[in-house]
GROMACS .gro file of C-alpha atoms in nm:
model
  253
    1MET     CA    1  -3.225  -0.444  -8.513
    2SER     CA    2  -3.300  -0.699  -8.241
    3VAL     CA    3  -3.467  -0.604  -7.915
    4LEU     CA    4  -3.140  -0.649  -7.728
    5ASP     CA    5  -2.967  -0.410  -7.969
    6THR     CA    6  -3.205  -0.131  -7.862
    7PHE     CA    7  -3.047  -0.136  -7.516
    8ARG     CA    8  -2.700  -0.059  -7.658
    9LEU     CA    9  -2.547   0.288  -7.606
   10ASP     CA   10  -2.271   0.269  -7.865
   11ASP     CA   11  -2.138   0.608  -7.980
   12ARG     CA   12  -2.327   0.783  -7.702
   13VAL     CA   13  -2.176   1.029  -7.453
   14ALA     CA   14  -2.318   1.020  -7.101
   15VAL     CA   15  -2.264   1.260  -6.810
   16VAL     CA   16  -2.304   1.122  -6.458
   17THR     CA   17  -2.306   1.355  -6.159
   18GLY     CA   18  -2.217   1.226  -5.815
   19ALA     CA   19  -1.996   0.971  -5.988
   20SER     CA   20  -1.736   0.944  -5.711
   21SER     CA   21  -1.925   0.690  -5.498
   22GLY     CA   22  -2.238   0.483  -5.443
   23LEU     CA   23  -2.495   0.451  -5.717
   24GLY     CA   24  -2.305   0.700  -5.932
   25VAL     CA   25  -2.024   0.448  -5.974
   26ALA     CA   26  -2.271   0.176  -6.067
   27PHE     CA   27  -2.443   0.401  -6.322
   28ALA     CA   28  -2.113   0.500  -6.485
   29ARG     CA   29  -1.992   0.142  -6.511
   30ALA     CA   30  -2.320   0.015  -6.655
   31LEU     CA   31  -2.335   0.294  -6.914
   32ALA     CA   32  -1.981   0.208  -7.025
   33GLU     CA   33  -2.061  -0.163  -7.043
   34ALA     CA   34  -2.355  -0.072  -7.268
   35GLY     CA   35  -2.118   0.117  -7.500
   36ALA     CA   36  -2.119   0.481  -7.386
   37ASP     CA   37  -1.827   0.711  -7.320
   38VAL     CA   38  -1.875   0.873  -6.980
   39VAL     CA   39  -1.809   1.214  -6.827
   40LEU     CA   40  -1.775   1.176  -6.451
   41ALA     CA   41  -1.858   1.472  -6.229
   42ALA     CA   42  -1.835   1.519  -5.852
   43ARG     CA   43  -1.680   1.740  -5.589
   44ARG     CA   44  -1.434   1.469  -5.478
   45VAL     CA   45  -1.220   1.468  -5.790
   46ASP     CA   46  -0.960   1.236  -5.636
   47ARG     CA   47  -1.219   0.959  -5.615
   48LEU     CA   48  -1.347   1.020  -5.966
   49GLU     CA   49  -1.032   0.863  -6.106
   50GLN     CA   50  -1.127   0.531  -5.947
   51THR     CA   51  -1.458   0.539  -6.133
   52ALA     CA   52  -1.277   0.642  -6.450
   53GLU     CA   53  -1.062   0.329  -6.427
   54LEU     CA   54  -1.378   0.114  -6.419
   55VAL     CA   55  -1.508   0.289  -6.730
   56ARG     CA   56  -1.180   0.255  -6.917
   57ALA     CA   57  -1.161  -0.113  -6.827
   58THR     CA   58  -1.464  -0.165  -7.053
   59GLY     CA   59  -1.279  -0.003  -7.344
   60ARG     CA   60  -1.474   0.323  -7.326
   61ARG     CA   61  -1.344   0.676  -7.277
   62ALA     CA   62  -1.375   0.854  -6.942
   63VAL     CA   63  -1.342   1.224  -6.857
   64THR     CA   64  -1.340   1.356  -6.500
   65VAL     CA   65  -1.466   1.704  -6.411
   66GLU     CA   66  -1.456   1.849  -6.060
   67THR     CA   67  -1.807   1.987  -6.012
   68ASP     CA   68  -2.018   2.131  -5.732
   69ILE     CA   69  -2.353   2.088  -5.901
   70ALA     CA   70  -2.517   2.340  -5.668
   71GLU     CA   71  -2.336   2.615  -5.862
   72PRO     CA   72  -2.497   2.689  -6.204
   73GLU     CA   73  -2.163   2.799  -6.347
   74GLN     CA   74  -2.002   2.469  -6.254
   75ALA     CA   75  -2.290   2.274  -6.407
   76GLN     CA   76  -2.234   2.466  -6.729
   77HIS     CA   77  -1.858   2.402  -6.710
   78MET     CA   78  -1.927   2.028  -6.673
   79VAL     CA   79  -2.131   2.023  -6.994
   80ASP     CA   80  -1.881   2.245  -7.176
   81ALA     CA   81  -1.602   2.003  -7.080
   82ALA     CA   82  -1.804   1.710  -7.210
   83VAL     CA   83  -1.859   1.879  -7.547
   84GLU     CA   84  -1.497   1.996  -7.569
   85GLN     CA   85  -1.344   1.657  -7.491
   86LEU     CA   86  -1.601   1.409  -7.624
   87GLY     CA   87  -1.792   1.618  -7.877
   88LYS     CA   88  -2.149   1.605  -7.746
   89VAL     CA   89  -2.387   1.507  -7.465
   90ASP     CA   90  -2.654   1.243  -7.534
   91ILE     CA   91  -2.734   1.131  -7.179
   92LEU     CA   92  -2.739   1.302  -6.840
   93ILE     CA   93  -2.785   1.113  -6.516
   94ASN     CA   94  -2.856   1.360  -6.236
   95ASN     CA   95  -2.733   1.150  -5.947
   96ALA     CA   96  -2.547   1.393  -5.719
   97GLY     CA   97  -2.713   1.423  -5.382
   98ILE     CA   98  -2.670   1.448  -5.007
   99GLY     CA   99  -2.897   1.350  -4.721
  100THR     CA  100  -2.962   1.461  -4.365
  101ALA     CA  101  -3.160   1.316  -4.075
  102VAL     CA  102  -3.234   1.617  -3.857
  103PRO     CA  103  -3.558   1.670  -3.659
  104ALA     CA  104  -3.763   1.943  -3.824
  105THR     CA  105  -3.759   2.172  -3.519
  106LYS     CA  106  -3.379   2.153  -3.502
  107GLU     CA  107  -3.280   2.173  -3.868
  108THR     CA  108  -3.109   2.502  -3.948
  109PRO     CA  109  -3.186   2.709  -4.258
  110ASP     CA  110  -2.836   2.641  -4.390
  111GLN     CA  111  -2.877   2.264  -4.346
  112PHE     CA  112  -3.209   2.266  -4.529
  113ARG     CA  113  -3.090   2.494  -4.809
  114ARG     CA  114  -2.775   2.288  -4.873
  115VAL     CA  115  -2.977   1.973  -4.938
  116ILE     CA  116  -3.215   2.157  -5.171
  117ASP     CA  117  -2.927   2.333  -5.348
  118ILE     CA  118  -2.751   2.008  -5.436
  119ASN     CA  119  -3.034   1.760  -5.480
  120LEU     CA  120  -3.301   1.970  -5.649
  121ASN     CA  121  -3.145   2.293  -5.773
  122GLY     CA  122  -2.832   2.112  -5.891
  123SER     CA  123  -3.041   1.871  -6.096
  124TYR     CA  124  -3.210   2.168  -6.262
  125TRP     CA  125  -2.885   2.349  -6.342
  126ALA     CA  126  -2.736   2.034  -6.493
  127ALA     CA  127  -3.049   1.961  -6.697
  128GLN     CA  128  -3.058   2.321  -6.825
  129ALA     CA  129  -2.695   2.308  -6.936
  130ALA     CA  130  -2.729   1.967  -7.098
  131ALA     CA  131  -3.053   2.048  -7.280
  132ARG     CA  132  -2.889   2.345  -7.449
  133VAL     CA  133  -2.654   2.111  -7.640
  134MET     CA  134  -2.854   1.787  -7.661
  135GLN     CA  135  -2.988   1.667  -7.995
  136PRO     CA  136  -3.322   1.491  -8.053
  137GLY     CA  137  -3.311   1.139  -7.916
  138SER     CA  138  -3.120   1.242  -7.604
  139SER     CA  139  -3.226   1.148  -7.252
  140ILE     CA  140  -3.210   1.292  -6.900
  141LEU     CA  141  -3.254   1.067  -6.598
  142ASN     CA  142  -3.308   1.233  -6.260
  143ILE     CA  143  -3.241   1.029  -5.947
  144SER     CA  144  -3.520   1.080  -5.696
  145SER     CA  145  -3.590   0.841  -5.407
  146VAL     CA  146  -3.870   0.638  -5.254
  147LEU     CA  147  -3.861   0.913  -4.990
  148GLY     CA  148  -4.010   1.138  -5.256
  149LEU     CA  149  -4.308   0.900  -5.253
  150THR     CA  150  -4.334   0.772  -4.895
  151THR     CA  151  -4.166   0.795  -4.554
  152ALA     CA  152  -3.916   0.568  -4.385
  153GLY     CA  153  -3.917   0.646  -4.016
  154LEU     CA  154  -3.640   0.907  -4.016
  155PRO     CA  155  -3.663   1.287  -3.984
  156GLN     CA  156  -3.566   1.376  -4.341
  157ALA     CA  157  -3.774   1.679  -4.437
  158ALA     CA  158  -3.507   1.840  -4.654
  159TYR     CA  159  -3.415   1.519  -4.833
  160ALA     CA  160  -3.777   1.413  -4.886
  161ALA     CA  161  -3.872   1.759  -5.012
  162SER     CA  162  -3.581   1.763  -5.257
  163LYS     CA  163  -3.662   1.418  -5.393
  164ALA     CA  164  -4.034   1.495  -5.427
  165GLY     CA  165  -3.932   1.813  -5.608
  166ILE     CA  166  -3.727   1.611  -5.854
  167ILE     CA  167  -4.037   1.413  -5.948
  168GLY     CA  168  -4.223   1.735  -6.028
  169LEU     CA  169  -3.921   1.873  -6.212
  170THR     CA  170  -3.903   1.555  -6.421
  171ARG     CA  171  -4.266   1.582  -6.531
  172ASP     CA  172  -4.235   1.948  -6.626
  173LEU     CA  173  -3.910   1.916  -6.821
  174ALA     CA  174  -4.049   1.612  -7.002
  175GLN     CA  175  -4.350   1.810  -7.125
  176GLN     CA  176  -4.136   2.115  -7.213
  177TRP     CA  177  -3.867   1.930  -7.408
  178GLY     CA  178  -4.041   1.622  -7.549
  179ALA     CA  179  -4.191   1.737  -7.877
  180ARG     CA  180  -3.993   2.063  -7.899
  181LYS     CA  181  -3.643   1.926  -7.843
  182GLY     CA  182  -3.687   1.551  -7.872
  183ILE     CA  183  -3.539   1.502  -7.524
  184ARG     CA  184  -3.690   1.242  -7.292
  185VAL     CA  185  -3.682   1.311  -6.918
  186ASN     CA  186  -3.751   1.040  -6.660
  187ALA     CA  187  -3.672   0.971  -6.295
  188LEU     CA  188  -3.569   0.675  -6.085
  189ALA     CA  189  -3.684   0.638  -5.725
  190PRO     CA  190  -3.433   0.402  -5.559
  191GLY     CA  191  -3.528   0.213  -5.247
  192PHE     CA  192  -3.264   0.091  -5.005
  193PHE     CA  193  -2.927   0.016  -5.164
  194ARG     CA  194  -2.614  -0.015  -4.954
  195THR     CA  195  -2.406   0.297  -5.021
  196GLU     CA  196  -2.203   0.550  -4.822
  197MET     CA  197  -2.530   0.726  -4.737
  198THR     CA  198  -2.691   0.414  -4.588
  199ASP     CA  199  -2.370   0.339  -4.397
  200GLU     CA  200  -2.454   0.644  -4.185
  201TYR     CA  201  -2.784   0.496  -4.064
  202GLN     CA  202  -2.818   0.378  -3.705
  203PRO     CA  203  -2.726   0.009  -3.652
  204GLY     CA  204  -3.028  -0.212  -3.721
  205TYR     CA  205  -3.220   0.049  -3.922
  206LEU     CA  206  -3.190  -0.127  -4.258
  207ASP     CA  207  -3.284  -0.460  -4.104
  208ALA     CA  208  -3.596  -0.299  -3.956
  209MET     CA  209  -3.692  -0.159  -4.298
  210LYS     CA  210  -3.678  -0.505  -4.458
  211SER     CA  211  -4.023  -0.582  -4.319
  212ARG     CA  212  -4.161  -0.323  -4.565
  213ILE     CA  213  -3.967  -0.460  -4.863
  214VAL     CA  214  -4.168  -0.721  -5.054
  215LEU     CA  215  -3.853  -0.895  -5.178
  216GLY     CA  216  -3.711  -0.897  -4.823
  217ARG     CA  217  -3.367  -0.754  -4.899
  218THR     CA  218  -3.178  -0.440  -4.990
  219GLY     CA  219  -3.090  -0.382  -5.354
  220ASP     CA  220  -2.768  -0.441  -5.542
  221PRO     CA  221  -2.649  -0.123  -5.721
  222ALA     CA  222  -2.616  -0.323  -6.045
  223GLU     CA  223  -2.991  -0.383  -6.036
  224ILE     CA  224  -3.083  -0.016  -6.048
  225ALA     CA  225  -2.802   0.057  -6.295
  226ALA     CA  226  -2.963  -0.188  -6.536
  227THR     CA  227  -3.292   0.002  -6.508
  228ALA     CA  228  -3.105   0.326  -6.578
  229VAL     CA  229  -2.954   0.181  -6.896
  230TRP     CA  230  -3.302   0.082  -7.013
  231LEU     CA  231  -3.447   0.428  -6.947
  232VAL     CA  232  -3.174   0.620  -7.133
  233SER     CA  233  -3.157   0.373  -7.423
  234GLY     CA  234  -3.366   0.333  -7.736
  235ALA     CA  235  -3.547   0.049  -7.562
  236ALA     CA  236  -3.741   0.316  -7.367
  237ALA     CA  237  -3.793   0.550  -7.663
  238TYR     CA  238  -4.163   0.595  -7.581
  239VAL     CA  239  -4.117   0.651  -7.208
  240THR     CA  240  -4.098   1.005  -7.075
  241GLY     CA  241  -4.211   1.201  -6.770
  242GLN     CA  242  -4.219   0.886  -6.558
  243THR     CA  243  -4.082   0.804  -6.214
  244ILE     CA  244  -3.983   0.437  -6.187
  245ALA     CA  245  -3.948   0.298  -5.834
  246VAL     CA  246  -3.672   0.039  -5.801
  247ASP     CA  247  -3.736  -0.057  -5.443
  248GLY     CA  248  -3.808  -0.428  -5.406
  249GLY     CA  249  -4.174  -0.343  -5.355
  250LEU     CA  250  -4.132  -0.105  -5.061
  251THR     CA  251  -4.373   0.157  -5.196
  252ILE     CA  252  -4.661  -0.090  -5.233
  253ASN     CA  253  -4.656  -0.164  -4.859
   0.00000   0.00000   0.00000
């Protein structure tokens, strides 16, 4: 087997949460291009079909599952649907997430809890459900953020807390499931990529952040999707418990 062959995901089944928009779409498309069949999960089921068309255009199978990942029962249903329709789960990308920018003295308990419920708790419920059916050699990739590692000038306590929590969750699940189950667990910490979430920033904010980015630009979703393919593939078979920042150098400034 050549080194390039180790990046292939042929005969693998991947589940991507938050697959209706943003980086979730890029992850799903890249996984399919690498050879995986993909289960697409999100609350906005109408938009999932658009992602499914991108997957099917590569010749791979796509299954859509309406899922609110904050609900443990729905996370379990998502995995059950994957096994029922595609036979197994080899890869989980925990991408579903929401963000807020509310000053800490004004953020309500419900606002804070909703972010934690989706971003952190939802990642745990999905990982639990997937790990119950995964075989040795499987991989879970949790999507954190550079805001789990640093700050970026916005009041984002809930979001930052959830993304820092994902880094801790990744380390613990990696040590629990590595030798015992043969499941690798890693995290990605994206920097600034233009998505629906960044479209909500104040005008000029992203331009101001570029001074902290060593490469001087925002990222293309295809660039982080390529890193995701590496981490869930055999090419990263000896990598687990790690958080990889894909941020153009932002976190070294």
